[in-house]
GROMACS .gro file of C-alpha atoms in nm:
model
   64
    1GLY     CA    1  -1.552  -2.366   0.193
    2GLY     CA    2  -1.183  -2.413   0.124
    3ARG     CA    3  -1.078  -2.509   0.476
    4GLU     CA    4  -1.311  -2.808   0.494
    5ALA     CA    5  -1.188  -2.931   0.158
    6GLU     CA    6  -0.826  -2.892   0.268
    7ALA     CA    7  -0.895  -3.078   0.594
    8ALA     CA    8  -1.067  -3.359   0.405
    9LYS     CA    9  -0.775  -3.384   0.165
   10ALA     CA   10  -0.531  -3.397   0.459
   11ALA     CA   11  -0.733  -3.678   0.620
   12VAL     CA   12  -0.732  -3.884   0.299
   13ILE     CA   13  -0.361  -3.858   0.215
   14GLY     CA   14  -0.235  -3.851   0.574
   15ILE     CA   15  -0.051  -3.573   0.749
   16ARG     CA   16   0.294  -3.667   0.613
   17GLY     CA   17   0.169  -3.665   0.256
   18TYR     CA   18  -0.014  -3.337   0.311
   19VAL     CA   19   0.295  -3.170   0.456
   20ARG     CA   20   0.499  -3.300   0.162
   21LEU     CA   21   0.247  -3.151  -0.083
   22THR     CA   22   0.221  -2.814   0.092
   23THR     CA   23   0.591  -2.764   0.171
   24PRO     CA   24   0.791  -2.611  -0.114
   25GLU     CA   25   1.096  -2.802  -0.234
   26PRO     CA   26   1.439  -2.660  -0.138
   27HIS     CA   27   1.504  -2.541  -0.496
   28VAL     CA   28   1.171  -2.352  -0.489
   29LEU     CA   29   1.265  -2.184  -0.160
   30ARG     CA   30   1.607  -2.097  -0.302
   31ALA     CA   31   1.448  -1.939  -0.613
   32ILE     CA   32   1.210  -1.736  -0.394
   33GLY     CA   33   1.504  -1.623  -0.179
   34GLU     CA   34   1.709  -1.518  -0.481
   35GLU     CA   35   1.415  -1.330  -0.629
   36SER     CA   36   1.354  -1.146  -0.301
   37GLN     CA   37   1.723  -1.044  -0.289
   38ARG     CA   38   1.700  -0.904  -0.642
   39LYS     CA   39   1.384  -0.709  -0.552
   40GLY     CA   40   1.529  -0.600  -0.218
   41THR     CA   41   1.241  -0.760  -0.028
   42ASP     CA   42   1.473  -0.989   0.169
   43THR     CA   43   1.532  -0.715   0.427
   44LEU     CA   44   1.169  -0.637   0.514
   45THR     CA   45   1.088  -0.612   0.884
   46SER     CA   46   0.797  -0.812   1.026
   47ARG     CA   47   0.606  -0.483   1.060
   48GLN     CA   48   0.656  -0.410   0.689
   49ILE     CA   49   0.551  -0.764   0.597
   50GLY     CA   50   0.238  -0.719   0.811
   51ARG     CA   51   0.154  -0.400   0.621
   52VAL     CA   52   0.196  -0.575   0.285
   53ILE     CA   53  -0.032  -0.860   0.396
   54LYS     CA   54  -0.291  -0.618   0.535
   55ALA     CA   55  -0.294  -0.422   0.207
   56ALA     CA   56  -0.329  -0.741   0.002
   57ARG     CA   57  -0.619  -0.860   0.219
   58ALA     CA   58  -0.789  -0.519   0.188
   59ARG     CA   59  -0.767  -0.540  -0.193
   60LYS     CA   60  -0.902  -0.896  -0.185
   61THR     CA   61  -1.209  -0.804   0.022
   62LYS     CA   62  -1.285  -0.505  -0.203
   63ARG     CA   63  -1.300  -0.735  -0.506
   64ALA     CA   64  -1.522  -0.996  -0.338
   0.00000   0.00000   0.00000
């Protein structure tokens, strides 16, 4: 599956390289933050975020 492939990739490029590849750049984070402020999603509580994730996972498993 995907996890094994990711682990293999991490082993080949080293942990520092892997973290660099998987961590968004500051300008990307800033753009995400600005977008969430426009949409009003910057003030979600952790409980609300959990609900959003749960709903997204439920939709994903229905499609599979």
